[in-house]
Short mmCIF file of C-alpha atoms in Angstrom, two decimals:
data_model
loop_
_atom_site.label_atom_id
_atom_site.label_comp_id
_atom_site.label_asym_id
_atom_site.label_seq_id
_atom_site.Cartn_x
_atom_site.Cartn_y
_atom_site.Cartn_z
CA UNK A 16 164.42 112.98 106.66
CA UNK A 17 161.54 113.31 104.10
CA UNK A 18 159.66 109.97 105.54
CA UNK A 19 160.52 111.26 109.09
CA UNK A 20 158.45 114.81 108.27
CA UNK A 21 155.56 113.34 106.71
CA UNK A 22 155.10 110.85 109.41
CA UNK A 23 155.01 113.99 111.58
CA UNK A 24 152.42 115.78 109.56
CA UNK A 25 150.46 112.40 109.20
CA UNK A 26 150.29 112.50 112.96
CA UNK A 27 149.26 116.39 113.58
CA UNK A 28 146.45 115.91 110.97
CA UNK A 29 145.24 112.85 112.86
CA UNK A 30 145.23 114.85 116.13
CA UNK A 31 143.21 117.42 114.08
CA UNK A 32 140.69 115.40 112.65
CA UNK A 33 139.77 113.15 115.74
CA UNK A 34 139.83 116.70 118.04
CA UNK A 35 136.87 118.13 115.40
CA UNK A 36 135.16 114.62 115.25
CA UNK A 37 134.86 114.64 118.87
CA UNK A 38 133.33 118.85 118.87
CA UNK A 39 130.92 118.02 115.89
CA UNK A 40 129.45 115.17 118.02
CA UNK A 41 129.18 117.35 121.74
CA UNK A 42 127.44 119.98 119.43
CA UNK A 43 124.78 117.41 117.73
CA UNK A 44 124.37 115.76 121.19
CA UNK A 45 123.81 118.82 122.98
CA UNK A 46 121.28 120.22 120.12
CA UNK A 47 119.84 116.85 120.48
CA UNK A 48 119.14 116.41 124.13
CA UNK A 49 117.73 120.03 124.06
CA UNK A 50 115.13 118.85 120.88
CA UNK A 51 114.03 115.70 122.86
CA UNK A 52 113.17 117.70 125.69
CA UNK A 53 111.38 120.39 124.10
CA UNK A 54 109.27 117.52 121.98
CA UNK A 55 108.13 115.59 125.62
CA UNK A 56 105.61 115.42 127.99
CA UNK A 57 104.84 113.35 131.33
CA UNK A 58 102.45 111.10 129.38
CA UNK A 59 104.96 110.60 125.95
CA UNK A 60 107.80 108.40 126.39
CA UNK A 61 109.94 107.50 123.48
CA UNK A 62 109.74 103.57 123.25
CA UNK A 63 113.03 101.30 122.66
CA UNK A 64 113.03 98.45 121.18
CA UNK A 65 114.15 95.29 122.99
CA UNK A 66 112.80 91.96 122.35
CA UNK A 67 110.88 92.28 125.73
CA UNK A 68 109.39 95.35 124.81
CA UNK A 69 106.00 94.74 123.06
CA UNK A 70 104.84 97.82 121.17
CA UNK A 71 108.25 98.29 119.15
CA UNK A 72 107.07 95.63 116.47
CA UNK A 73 103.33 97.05 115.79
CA UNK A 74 105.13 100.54 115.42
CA UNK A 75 107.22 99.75 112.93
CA UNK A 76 104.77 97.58 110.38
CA UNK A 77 102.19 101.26 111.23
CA UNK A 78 105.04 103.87 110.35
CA UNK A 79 107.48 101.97 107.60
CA UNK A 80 110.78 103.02 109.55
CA UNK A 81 113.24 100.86 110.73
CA UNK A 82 115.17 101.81 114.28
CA UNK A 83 118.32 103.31 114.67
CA UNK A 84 120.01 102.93 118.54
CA UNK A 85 120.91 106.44 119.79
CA UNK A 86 120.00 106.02 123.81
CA UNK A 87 117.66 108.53 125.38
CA UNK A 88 115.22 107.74 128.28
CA UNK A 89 113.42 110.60 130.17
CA UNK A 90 113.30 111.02 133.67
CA UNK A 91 111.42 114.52 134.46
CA UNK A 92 112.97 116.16 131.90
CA UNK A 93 116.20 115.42 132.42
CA UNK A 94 118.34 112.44 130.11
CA UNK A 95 119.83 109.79 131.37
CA UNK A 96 120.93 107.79 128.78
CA UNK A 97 120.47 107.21 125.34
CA UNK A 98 117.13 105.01 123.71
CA UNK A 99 116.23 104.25 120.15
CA UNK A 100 113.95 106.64 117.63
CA UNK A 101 112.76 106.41 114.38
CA UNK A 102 115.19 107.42 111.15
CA UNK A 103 113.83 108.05 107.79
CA UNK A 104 116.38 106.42 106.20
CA UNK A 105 115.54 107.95 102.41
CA UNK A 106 116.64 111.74 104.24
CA UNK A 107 118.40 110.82 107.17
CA UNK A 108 116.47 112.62 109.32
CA UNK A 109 114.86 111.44 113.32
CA UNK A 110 111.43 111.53 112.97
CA UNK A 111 110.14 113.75 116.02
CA UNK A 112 106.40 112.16 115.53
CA UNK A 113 107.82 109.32 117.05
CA UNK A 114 107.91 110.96 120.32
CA UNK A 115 104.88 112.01 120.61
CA UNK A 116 103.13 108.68 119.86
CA UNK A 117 101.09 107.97 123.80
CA UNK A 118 101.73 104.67 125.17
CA UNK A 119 98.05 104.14 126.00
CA UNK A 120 97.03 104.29 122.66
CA UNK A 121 99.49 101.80 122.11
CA UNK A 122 98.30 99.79 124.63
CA UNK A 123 94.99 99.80 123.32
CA UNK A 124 96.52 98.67 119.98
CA UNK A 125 98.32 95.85 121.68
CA UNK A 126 95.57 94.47 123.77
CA UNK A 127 92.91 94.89 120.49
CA UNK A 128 95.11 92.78 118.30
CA UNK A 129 95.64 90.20 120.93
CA UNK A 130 91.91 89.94 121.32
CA UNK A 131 91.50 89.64 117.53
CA UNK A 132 93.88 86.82 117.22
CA UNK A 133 92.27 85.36 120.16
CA UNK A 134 89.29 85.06 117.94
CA UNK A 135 91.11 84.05 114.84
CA UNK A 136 92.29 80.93 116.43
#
């Protein structure tokens, strides 16, 4: 009987620990998306960072953060998915500079250093 009743109360707690997992994360998702939003503008886009893309690199050597996948893409204000920001890893924190970096100024940066190493070689 005694194995049979903790089983039981192994199983409730389990039910209540996954059901406030699964709250905690609407609530930070929700503050999230509403953060994003308030931090953009037509011209910034936050910028993910797959192999194609070819800003992501130059951005990380200039800021001294590594990338952390949590998907968010803007499409007139509304999200769509989810795309990848900046985390200061030291205090755990999303950088919000990060989306307001302009993606002609990174352009500019890309097209300069290609022209440099055009030179170099």
């Amino acid at each position: 009987m005694k194995n049979e009743n903790n089983l039981k109360r192994r199983v409730q707690l389990n039910k209540k620990i996954k059901k406030k997992s699964i709250s905690k994360k609407r609530k930070f998702n929700k503050y999230f998306e509403k953060k994003c939003i308030t931090n953009t503008n037509n011209t910034n886009i936050p910028i993910s960072n797959k192999k194609s893309n070819k800003y992501s690199d130059d951005i990380k050597k200039s800021k001294g953060f590594s990338i952390v996948e949590t998907k968010i893409v803007f499409n007139n204000f509304k999200v769509r998915n989810r795309s990848l920001f900046f985390i200061d890893h030291r205090r755990n924190k999303i950088l919000n500079s990060t989306l307001k970096i302009n993606t002609k100024k990174l352009f500019m940066m890309h097209t300069t250093t290609n022209i440099i190493n055009q030179f170099k070689n």
